[in-house]
Short mmCIF file of C-alpha atoms in Angstrom, two decimals:
data_model
loop_
_atom_site.label_atom_id
_atom_site.label_comp_id
_atom_site.label_asym_id
_atom_site.label_seq_id
_atom_site.Cartn_x
_atom_site.Cartn_y
_atom_site.Cartn_z
CA MET A 62 173.70 22.73 31.53
CA VAL A 63 174.50 23.98 35.01
CA ARG A 64 177.94 23.73 36.59
CA TYR A 65 178.33 22.79 40.27
CA LYS A 66 181.28 23.00 42.63
CA ALA A 67 181.41 20.46 45.46
CA THR A 68 183.66 20.48 48.53
CA ILE A 69 184.24 17.01 49.90
CA SER A 70 186.18 15.20 52.62
CA TYR A 71 187.37 11.62 52.48
CA ASP A 72 189.32 9.02 54.40
CA GLY A 73 192.09 8.06 51.96
CA TYR A 74 192.85 4.75 53.68
CA ALA A 75 190.72 2.51 51.47
CA PHE A 76 191.29 4.42 48.22
CA ALA A 77 194.03 3.96 45.63
CA GLY A 78 193.96 7.77 45.38
CA PHE A 79 191.61 10.43 44.05
CA GLN A 80 191.97 9.75 40.34
CA ARG A 81 190.02 7.08 38.44
CA GLN A 82 192.17 4.11 37.42
CA PRO A 83 191.48 0.55 36.29
CA HIS A 84 191.07 -2.22 38.88
CA ALA A 85 191.36 0.04 41.91
CA ARG A 86 188.93 1.97 44.10
CA SER A 87 189.19 5.74 43.62
CA VAL A 88 187.34 8.73 45.07
CA GLN A 89 186.58 10.03 41.57
CA GLU A 90 184.97 6.76 40.46
CA GLU A 91 182.85 6.45 43.62
CA PHE A 92 181.69 10.05 43.30
CA GLU A 93 180.93 9.64 39.58
CA LYS A 94 178.91 6.46 40.29
CA THR A 95 176.75 8.37 42.77
CA LEU A 96 176.39 11.36 40.45
CA THR A 97 175.33 9.06 37.61
CA GLN A 98 172.59 7.56 39.83
CA ILE A 99 171.37 11.05 40.69
CA ASN A 100 171.44 11.89 36.96
CA ARG A 101 169.04 8.98 36.27
CA GLY A 102 171.79 6.69 34.98
CA ALA A 103 173.34 9.05 32.42
CA PRO A 104 177.12 8.92 33.00
CA LEU A 105 178.82 12.08 34.26
CA VAL A 106 182.45 13.03 34.75
CA VAL A 107 183.84 15.05 37.66
CA HIS A 108 187.04 17.12 37.73
CA GLY A 109 189.01 17.35 40.95
CA ALA A 110 191.35 20.14 42.05
CA GLY A 111 193.99 17.87 43.52
CA ARG A 112 194.91 14.32 42.59
CA THR A 113 195.70 13.01 46.06
CA ASP A 114 197.74 9.79 46.23
CA SER A 115 196.76 6.45 47.69
CA GLY A 116 196.25 6.77 51.46
CA VAL A 117 196.13 10.59 51.44
CA HIS A 118 193.09 12.18 53.13
CA ALA A 119 191.06 15.29 52.33
CA PHE A 120 189.00 17.74 54.34
CA GLY A 121 188.46 20.25 51.55
CA GLN A 122 188.95 18.65 48.14
CA VAL A 123 187.05 20.56 45.44
CA LEU A 124 185.33 19.04 42.40
CA HIS A 125 183.22 20.39 39.59
CA PHE A 126 180.67 18.71 37.35
CA ASP A 127 177.85 19.68 34.99
CA LEU A 128 174.22 18.63 35.35
CA PRO A 129 171.66 18.98 32.54
CA GLU A 130 169.28 20.93 34.80
CA LYS A 131 169.24 23.28 37.76
CA ARG A 132 169.04 21.65 41.20
CA ASP A 133 168.45 22.81 44.73
CA VAL A 134 172.04 22.85 46.05
CA GLU A 135 171.25 21.68 49.60
CA LYS A 136 169.12 18.78 48.31
CA LEU A 137 171.89 17.91 45.86
CA ARG A 138 174.52 18.05 48.63
CA PHE A 139 172.39 15.84 50.88
CA ALA A 140 171.75 13.28 48.11
CA LEU A 141 175.47 13.11 47.23
CA ASP A 142 176.50 12.94 50.89
CA THR A 143 174.15 10.11 51.80
CA GLN A 144 174.61 8.09 48.59
CA THR A 145 178.42 8.17 48.43
CA PRO A 146 180.23 5.49 50.53
CA GLU A 147 180.75 6.24 54.22
CA ASP A 148 184.39 7.22 53.71
CA ILE A 149 183.37 10.17 51.50
CA ASP A 150 181.38 13.14 52.82
CA VAL A 151 180.01 16.07 50.89
CA ILE A 152 180.47 19.30 52.84
CA ALA A 153 179.09 21.87 50.39
CA VAL A 154 177.65 22.21 46.90
CA GLU A 155 177.26 25.51 45.07
CA GLU A 156 176.31 26.64 41.58
CA VAL A 157 179.21 28.21 39.66
CA GLY A 158 179.76 29.80 36.26
CA ASP A 159 180.71 27.80 33.16
CA ASP A 160 184.21 29.23 33.37
CA PHE A 161 184.94 27.64 36.75
CA HIS A 162 187.27 24.66 36.59
CA ALA A 163 188.26 22.89 39.84
CA ARG A 164 191.77 22.23 38.57
CA TYR A 165 192.53 25.09 36.15
CA SER A 166 190.86 28.06 37.86
CA LYS A 167 193.55 29.89 39.78
CA HIS A 168 193.75 28.78 43.40
CA SER A 169 195.99 28.14 46.37
CA LYS A 170 196.03 24.98 48.45
CA THR A 171 196.68 24.17 52.10
CA TYR A 172 197.89 20.77 53.20
CA GLU A 173 198.41 19.44 56.71
CA PHE A 174 200.74 16.63 57.66
CA LEU A 175 200.22 14.84 61.00
CA VAL A 176 203.04 13.01 62.77
CA ASP A 177 202.34 10.80 65.79
CA ILE A 178 205.43 11.06 68.02
CA GLY A 179 203.98 8.87 70.80
CA ARG A 180 205.89 5.84 72.07
CA PRO A 181 204.08 3.60 71.45
CA LYS A 182 201.86 5.07 68.73
CA ASN A 183 198.16 5.85 69.18
CA PRO A 184 196.47 2.82 67.55
CA MET A 185 193.37 4.92 66.70
CA MET A 186 195.58 7.21 64.58
CA ARG A 187 197.60 4.60 62.71
CA HIS A 188 195.88 5.35 59.38
CA TYR A 189 195.59 9.10 60.13
CA ALA A 190 199.08 10.18 61.16
CA THR A 191 202.58 8.97 60.32
CA HIS A 192 204.31 7.41 63.33
CA TYR A 193 207.80 8.73 64.08
CA PRO A 194 209.12 7.15 67.29
CA TYR A 195 212.67 8.59 67.14
CA PRO A 196 214.08 11.56 69.10
CA LEU A 197 213.18 14.95 67.63
CA ASP A 198 214.49 18.43 68.35
CA ILE A 199 211.48 20.56 67.45
CA GLY A 200 213.66 23.69 67.55
CA LEU A 201 215.74 22.40 64.62
CA ILE A 202 212.58 21.79 62.54
CA GLU A 203 211.33 25.30 63.39
CA LYS A 204 214.65 26.75 62.21
CA ALA A 205 214.48 24.77 58.95
CA LEU A 206 210.88 25.58 58.00
CA PRO A 207 211.25 29.26 56.92
CA GLN A 208 213.74 28.25 54.20
CA LEU A 209 210.82 26.59 52.36
CA VAL A 210 208.72 29.78 52.26
CA GLY A 211 208.89 31.84 49.07
CA LYS A 212 209.28 31.20 45.34
CA HIS A 213 211.65 28.30 44.71
CA ASP A 214 212.44 25.60 42.19
CA PHE A 215 211.31 22.50 44.13
CA THR A 216 212.95 19.95 41.79
CA GLY A 217 214.94 18.49 44.71
CA PHE A 218 211.70 17.77 46.62
CA THR A 219 209.73 16.04 43.86
CA ALA A 220 209.84 12.47 42.64
CA SER A 221 212.46 12.05 39.93
CA GLY A 222 211.03 11.53 36.45
CA THR A 223 207.96 13.74 36.86
CA SER A 224 206.62 15.01 33.55
CA VAL A 225 205.85 18.55 34.81
CA GLU A 226 208.33 20.97 33.21
CA ASP A 227 208.07 24.03 35.41
CA LYS A 228 209.01 23.12 38.96
CA VAL A 229 208.92 26.63 40.37
CA ARG A 230 206.25 27.03 43.06
CA THR A 231 205.53 29.58 45.76
CA ILE A 232 205.00 28.51 49.38
CA THR A 233 203.25 31.14 51.50
CA GLU A 234 203.17 29.19 54.78
CA ALA A 235 205.31 26.40 56.22
CA SER A 236 204.64 26.01 59.92
CA LEU A 237 204.50 23.52 62.77
CA LYS A 238 202.17 23.21 65.76
CA VAL A 239 202.79 20.72 68.55
CA ASP A 240 199.80 19.13 70.30
CA ALA A 241 201.65 17.82 73.36
CA ALA A 242 198.57 16.19 74.93
CA LYS A 243 198.05 14.07 71.82
CA ASN A 244 201.74 13.56 70.96
CA LEU A 245 201.01 15.07 67.55
CA LEU A 246 203.02 17.31 65.25
CA ILE A 247 200.84 19.24 62.80
CA PHE A 248 202.68 20.68 59.80
CA THR A 249 200.83 23.22 57.63
CA PHE A 250 201.90 24.08 54.07
CA SER A 251 200.12 26.62 51.87
CA GLY A 252 201.02 27.64 48.36
CA ASN A 253 199.96 28.11 44.76
CA GLY A 254 200.60 24.47 43.95
CA PHE A 255 202.72 21.50 44.97
CA LEU A 256 204.65 18.98 42.90
CA TYR A 257 204.19 15.22 43.02
CA LYS A 258 205.26 13.94 46.48
CA GLN A 259 206.67 17.40 47.32
CA ILE A 260 205.07 17.67 50.76
CA ARG A 261 205.89 14.11 51.76
CA ASN A 262 209.52 14.70 50.71
CA MET A 263 209.67 17.99 52.60
CA VAL A 264 208.28 16.33 55.75
CA GLY A 265 210.68 13.39 55.42
CA THR A 266 213.55 15.88 55.19
CA LEU A 267 212.31 18.00 58.12
CA LEU A 268 212.02 14.91 60.34
CA LYS A 269 215.58 13.89 59.44
CA ILE A 270 216.74 17.40 60.36
CA GLY A 271 214.81 17.23 63.66
CA ASN A 272 216.42 13.86 64.35
CA GLY A 273 219.85 15.48 63.92
CA ARG A 274 220.88 13.43 60.92
CA MET A 275 220.87 16.41 58.51
CA PRO A 276 221.90 20.02 59.11
CA VAL A 277 219.23 22.75 59.28
CA GLU A 278 220.75 24.35 56.14
CA GLN A 279 220.08 21.20 54.10
CA ILE A 280 216.75 22.68 52.88
CA GLU A 281 218.48 25.54 51.12
CA LYS A 282 221.07 23.18 49.67
CA ILE A 283 218.32 20.96 48.19
CA LEU A 284 216.56 24.00 46.69
CA VAL A 285 219.76 25.38 45.16
CA GLN A 286 221.26 22.11 43.92
CA LYS A 287 217.86 20.67 42.81
CA ASP A 288 219.03 17.18 43.73
CA ARG A 289 216.49 14.69 45.11
CA ASN A 290 219.34 12.60 46.55
CA LEU A 291 220.14 15.38 49.01
CA ALA A 292 216.63 15.26 50.54
CA GLY A 293 215.29 12.90 53.21
CA PRO A 294 213.01 9.92 52.61
CA THR A 295 209.42 10.31 51.41
CA ALA A 296 207.12 10.40 54.46
CA ALA A 297 204.24 7.89 54.39
CA PRO A 298 200.94 9.09 52.83
CA ASN A 299 198.78 8.33 55.89
CA GLY A 300 199.72 11.63 57.60
CA LEU A 301 198.84 13.88 54.64
CA TYR A 302 195.58 15.86 54.38
CA LEU A 303 194.43 18.13 51.55
CA LYS A 304 192.92 20.68 53.93
CA GLU A 305 191.62 23.63 51.92
CA ILE A 306 191.49 25.09 48.40
CA ARG A 307 190.94 28.80 47.92
CA TYR A 308 190.00 30.11 44.47
CA GLU A 309 190.85 33.63 43.37
CA GLU A 310 188.19 36.36 43.00
CA MET D 9 206.49 -17.12 89.04
CA VAL D 10 206.49 -13.38 88.55
CA ARG D 11 203.36 -11.30 88.05
CA TYR D 12 203.28 -8.45 85.52
CA LYS D 13 200.81 -5.63 84.99
CA ALA D 14 200.49 -4.27 81.44
CA THR D 15 198.77 -1.07 80.31
CA ILE D 16 197.58 -1.28 76.71
CA SER D 17 195.68 0.73 74.12
CA TYR D 18 193.67 -0.68 71.25
CA ASP D 19 191.44 0.29 68.37
CA GLY D 20 188.21 -1.58 69.09
CA TYR D 21 186.94 -1.38 65.51
CA ALA D 22 188.14 -4.80 64.33
CA PHE D 23 187.58 -6.64 67.62
CA ALA D 24 184.49 -8.44 68.88
CA GLY D 25 185.42 -6.98 72.28
CA PHE D 26 188.12 -7.49 74.88
CA GLN D 27 187.09 -10.93 76.12
CA ARG D 28 188.06 -14.21 74.45
CA GLN D 29 185.15 -15.91 72.69
CA PRO D 30 184.81 -18.61 70.05
CA HIS D 31 184.91 -17.70 66.35
CA ALA D 32 185.60 -13.99 66.90
CA ARG D 33 188.71 -11.82 67.15
CA SER D 34 189.28 -10.53 70.69
CA VAL D 35 191.97 -8.39 72.31
CA GLN D 36 192.50 -11.02 75.01
CA GLU D 37 193.12 -13.79 72.49
CA GLU D 38 195.54 -11.70 70.40
CA PHE D 39 197.45 -10.67 73.51
CA GLU D 40 197.57 -14.25 74.83
CA LYS D 41 198.85 -15.51 71.46
CA THR D 42 201.74 -13.03 71.61
CA LEU D 43 202.46 -13.81 75.26
CA THR D 44 202.54 -17.53 74.49
CA GLN D 45 205.12 -16.92 71.73
CA ILE D 46 207.25 -14.91 74.17
CA ASN D 47 206.85 -17.75 76.70
CA ARG D 48 208.38 -20.20 74.16
CA GLY D 49 205.02 -21.68 73.19
CA ALA D 50 203.72 -22.49 76.67
CA PRO D 51 200.13 -21.17 76.84
CA LEU D 52 199.42 -18.27 79.21
CA VAL D 53 196.22 -16.57 80.31
CA VAL D 54 195.77 -12.82 80.85
CA HIS D 55 193.21 -11.10 83.05
CA GLY D 56 191.82 -7.74 81.99
CA ALA D 57 190.40 -5.00 84.21
CA GLY D 58 187.51 -4.10 81.92
CA ARG D 59 185.67 -6.26 79.42
CA THR D 60 185.08 -3.66 76.74
CA ASP D 61 182.38 -4.45 74.15
CA SER D 62 182.75 -4.90 70.42
CA GLY D 63 183.83 -1.62 68.82
CA VAL D 64 184.85 0.03 72.11
CA HIS D 65 188.39 1.48 72.24
CA ALA D 66 190.95 1.69 75.04
CA PHE D 67 193.81 4.02 75.88
CA GLY D 68 194.54 2.58 79.32
CA GLN D 69 193.20 -0.95 79.65
CA VAL D 70 195.09 -2.91 82.35
CA LEU D 71 195.95 -6.62 82.24
CA HIS D 72 197.92 -8.94 84.45
CA PHE D 73 199.66 -12.24 83.73
CA ASP D 74 202.25 -14.52 85.30
CA LEU D 75 205.55 -15.50 83.71
CA PRO D 76 207.69 -18.39 85.00
CA GLU D 77 210.76 -16.15 85.26
CA LYS D 78 211.78 -12.56 85.85
CA ARG D 79 212.08 -10.35 82.76
CA ASP D 80 213.41 -6.91 81.98
CA VAL D 81 210.16 -4.91 81.90
CA GLU D 82 211.13 -2.54 79.06
CA LYS D 83 212.30 -5.43 76.86
CA LEU D 84 209.10 -7.30 77.69
CA ARG D 85 207.00 -4.21 76.85
CA PHE D 86 208.83 -3.74 73.56
CA ALA D 87 208.45 -7.41 72.58
CA LEU D 88 204.72 -7.38 73.38
CA ASP D 89 204.20 -4.05 71.62
CA THR D 90 205.93 -5.07 68.40
CA GLN D 91 204.54 -8.62 68.26
CA THR D 92 200.87 -7.82 68.95
CA PRO D 93 198.80 -6.76 65.87
CA GLU D 94 199.00 -3.11 64.82
CA ASP D 95 195.65 -2.27 66.43
CA ILE D 96 197.03 -3.13 69.91
CA ASP D 97 199.83 -1.13 71.55
CA VAL D 98 201.57 -1.84 74.84
CA ILE D 99 202.16 1.39 76.75
CA ALA D 100 203.77 0.08 79.96
CA VAL D 101 204.71 -3.13 81.74
CA GLU D 102 205.61 -3.33 85.42
CA GLU D 103 206.31 -6.09 87.92
CA VAL D 104 203.63 -6.37 90.62
CA GLY D 105 203.02 -8.47 93.72
CA ASP D 106 201.18 -11.81 93.62
CA ASP D 107 198.17 -10.17 95.26
CA PHE D 108 197.58 -7.78 92.34
CA HIS D 109 194.60 -8.69 90.16
CA ALA D 110 193.70 -6.43 87.23
CA ARG D 111 190.00 -7.00 87.77
CA TYR D 112 189.60 -7.64 91.52
CA SER D 113 192.16 -5.24 93.01
CA LYS D 114 190.27 -2.12 94.07
CA HIS D 115 190.33 0.55 91.36
CA SER D 116 188.44 3.37 89.70
CA LYS D 117 187.94 3.79 85.98
CA THR D 118 187.65 6.74 83.63
CA TYR D 119 185.83 6.47 80.32
CA GLU D 120 185.50 9.04 77.56
CA PHE D 121 182.73 9.17 74.99
CA LEU D 122 183.27 11.16 71.77
CA VAL D 123 180.38 12.53 69.74
CA ASP D 124 180.96 14.01 66.27
CA ILE D 125 178.36 16.77 65.87
CA GLY D 126 179.63 17.85 62.43
CA ARG D 127 177.24 18.09 59.48
CA PRO D 128 178.38 16.14 57.59
CA LYS D 129 180.48 13.91 59.84
CA ASN D 130 184.28 13.77 59.77
CA PRO D 131 184.97 10.62 57.70
CA MET D 132 188.31 10.08 59.47
CA MET D 133 186.43 9.78 62.79
CA ARG D 134 183.62 7.47 61.70
CA HIS D 135 184.97 4.53 63.73
CA TYR D 136 186.25 6.76 66.56
CA ALA D 137 183.29 8.95 67.50
CA THR D 138 179.51 8.53 67.35
CA HIS D 139 177.92 10.83 64.82
CA TYR D 140 174.97 12.90 66.09
CA PRO D 141 173.79 15.29 63.36
CA TYR D 142 170.70 16.62 65.19
CA PRO D 143 170.32 19.97 67.00
CA LEU D 144 171.78 19.98 70.54
CA ASP D 145 171.45 22.47 73.39
CA ILE D 146 174.73 21.92 75.23
CA GLY D 147 173.38 23.91 78.20
CA LEU D 148 170.67 21.29 78.79
CA ILE D 149 173.26 18.48 78.82
CA GLU D 150 175.42 20.45 81.26
CA LYS D 151 172.40 20.87 83.55
CA ALA D 152 171.62 17.15 83.40
CA LEU D 153 175.16 15.81 84.02
CA PRO D 154 175.52 16.60 87.78
CA GLN D 155 172.50 14.38 88.58
CA LEU D 156 174.66 11.37 87.62
CA VAL D 157 177.42 12.20 90.11
CA GLY D 158 177.31 10.40 93.47
CA LYS D 159 176.25 6.99 94.77
CA HIS D 160 173.20 5.70 92.90
CA ASP D 161 171.44 2.51 91.89
CA PHE D 162 172.06 2.57 88.10
CA THR D 163 169.55 -0.21 87.26
CA GLY D 164 167.71 2.13 84.87
CA PHE D 165 170.90 2.71 82.88
CA THR D 166 172.01 -0.91 82.43
CA ALA D 167 170.90 -3.53 79.93
CA SER D 168 167.90 -5.44 81.26
CA GLY D 169 168.64 -9.01 82.25
CA THR D 170 172.18 -8.40 83.55
CA SER D 171 173.27 -11.03 86.07
CA VAL D 172 175.05 -8.55 88.40
CA GLU D 173 173.02 -8.28 91.61
CA ASP D 174 174.31 -5.07 93.16
CA LYS D 175 173.69 -2.19 90.81
CA VAL D 176 174.81 0.58 93.15
CA ARG D 177 177.85 2.44 91.82
CA THR D 178 179.53 5.75 92.62
CA ILE D 179 180.29 8.27 89.88
CA THR D 180 182.90 10.86 90.87
CA GLU D 181 182.98 12.81 87.61
CA ALA D 182 180.46 13.32 84.80
CA SER D 183 181.54 16.20 82.58
CA LEU D 184 181.48 17.53 79.04
CA LYS D 185 184.06 19.42 77.01
CA VAL D 186 183.26 20.90 73.59
CA ASP D 187 186.00 21.00 70.95
CA ALA D 188 184.34 23.49 68.61
CA ALA D 189 187.13 23.41 66.00
CA LYS D 190 186.71 19.68 65.59
CA ASN D 191 182.92 19.54 66.08
CA LEU D 192 183.48 17.10 68.94
CA LEU D 193 181.77 16.57 72.28
CA ILE D 194 183.98 14.79 74.80
CA PHE D 195 182.13 13.27 77.76
CA THR D 196 184.21 12.07 80.72
CA PHE D 197 182.88 9.64 83.34
CA SER D 198 184.88 8.43 86.35
CA GLY D 199 183.76 6.06 89.06
CA ASN D 200 184.38 2.91 91.03
CA GLY D 201 182.77 0.75 88.37
CA PHE D 202 180.20 0.82 85.62
CA LEU D 203 177.44 -1.64 84.71
CA TYR D 204 177.02 -3.31 81.33
CA LYS D 205 176.18 -0.63 78.72
CA GLN D 206 175.76 1.97 81.48
CA ILE D 207 177.85 4.68 79.84
CA ARG D 208 176.35 4.18 76.40
CA ASN D 209 172.86 4.37 77.94
CA MET D 210 173.77 7.51 79.90
CA VAL D 211 175.15 9.16 76.74
CA GLY D 212 172.09 8.14 74.70
CA THR D 213 169.89 9.73 77.37
CA LEU D 214 172.00 12.90 77.62
CA LEU D 215 171.86 13.40 73.83
CA LYS D 216 168.07 12.99 73.90
CA ILE D 217 167.91 15.63 76.66
CA GLY D 218 170.19 17.93 74.64
CA ASN D 219 167.95 17.43 71.64
CA GLY D 220 164.96 18.59 73.72
CA ARG D 221 163.07 15.31 73.55
CA MET D 222 163.45 14.55 77.29
CA PRO D 223 163.40 16.92 80.26
CA VAL D 224 166.64 17.64 82.16
CA GLU D 225 165.11 16.00 85.29
CA GLN D 226 164.74 12.68 83.44
CA ILE D 227 168.12 11.50 84.82
CA GLU D 228 166.88 11.64 88.40
CA LYS D 229 163.63 9.95 87.43
CA ILE D 230 165.54 7.04 85.83
CA LEU D 231 167.74 6.69 88.94
CA VAL D 232 164.78 6.72 91.32
CA GLN D 233 162.38 4.57 89.31
CA LYS D 234 165.15 2.16 88.10
CA ASP D 235 163.32 1.69 84.81
CA ARG D 236 165.38 1.16 81.62
CA ASN D 237 162.35 2.17 79.53
CA LEU D 238 162.58 5.72 80.87
CA ALA D 239 166.13 6.15 79.52
CA GLY D 240 167.24 7.10 76.01
CA PRO D 241 168.63 4.73 73.38
CA THR D 242 172.02 3.02 73.79
CA ALA D 243 174.67 5.15 72.07
CA ALA D 244 176.83 3.31 69.52
CA PRO D 245 180.07 1.70 70.83
CA ASN D 246 182.40 3.51 68.40
CA GLY D 247 182.51 6.66 70.56
CA LEU D 248 183.47 4.89 73.81
CA TYR D 249 187.04 4.78 75.18
CA LEU D 250 188.30 3.06 78.34
CA LYS D 251 190.68 5.88 79.19
CA GLU D 252 192.35 5.15 82.52
CA ILE D 253 192.31 2.72 85.44
CA ARG D 254 193.67 3.81 88.82
CA TYR D 255 194.39 1.18 91.48
CA GLU D 256 194.29 1.99 95.16
CA GLU D 257 197.48 2.28 97.20
#
């Protein structure tokens, strides 16, 4: 048995999310179907690092799986890339030790969130950025962002009723770039893990702050009071990208 | 009767092209349907500047149409923008004189052509750039491009059997930008008009030159000998964008 790590990108638009589920198209199921073909019909299971939601995209999702025999990694990558559907691409495949686990090996993640601030929107980006056509003071968002950086209890930014007990996470980067030519805001968030809907709730809150309907200090208030009702709305999934996963050592 | 000029953008992916045709979804038909609703059900016809092909996108297509009465242009723009399908957006509407004709008033056009040179491709761009995964010497393409600039008979770059008699056109810009971070080539072509499939044939030829399978001087040979068989293959429509139309005076 040889363990392989694969880095993949996908267009989340036509998927009900990463994770396998009945009666819905998932990235995991499509990848497993292809892997099973390559494994001469013997079913195989893959483990993903991040369970992206319906409509969320990925440029650097990481998976691992075991094959009964050693393979040439570039041939394996090419076979997986060409045999998966056109909305999944396989960027890299490498052999890893038995102790590597895409989800449980220690890692940090980077997400990007794209906001189309054009009026009207860019029709080519309607599945790939969230349209926000209201006035925004970028300076207010830039003042709010640093409050997210550091070790915090993010209870106020996750969906209520999540089963995860420990809601303390560390954010190492929370930044914003403005691509004026393309009317795009590009948020970047890096950290050791993110709770369910955390980034979409943070972005929804930041946009409300930029629109002047919440004070800049609201972020700290949400973190301290741990109350989801104090945060802004959940931003749509179409702007969210799982960008990169970095494993330790 | 008041004449209006509208500037629109659209995602060409789900259209059989700009022009109305039986049994296929066209930009013209969708726009006319919306305009007819706004005109209280009385049918109206629109005239477009460029008849983009199936799969070709637009950021600055121009249309004109006549309404029986004067309208507030921003309200009209907003109504058209919100009532057209989500893959059409209405950027601007302005009142123009009766002598303005989107197609026949003298104008120049700018097209862009996007090539995804990533290996593997970017799945988010698969409908919005043409994937070219083969080796390319950008220097060769840059040497070939200036031969296209100027007044030439472009017979060798159009589809054979076109009914247009005069195939002389003037190209004022033929350039290439490389976005290394995004693995994108962005070709820009401006001129007083382009023949059917001319840009896609020019791009197909330029890529073949960049790939080393045609000499740099092939462009001039095609222009002089006016022979379609000397040119490269027609590039796919998904990379082509009608970017801007500028009217004289």
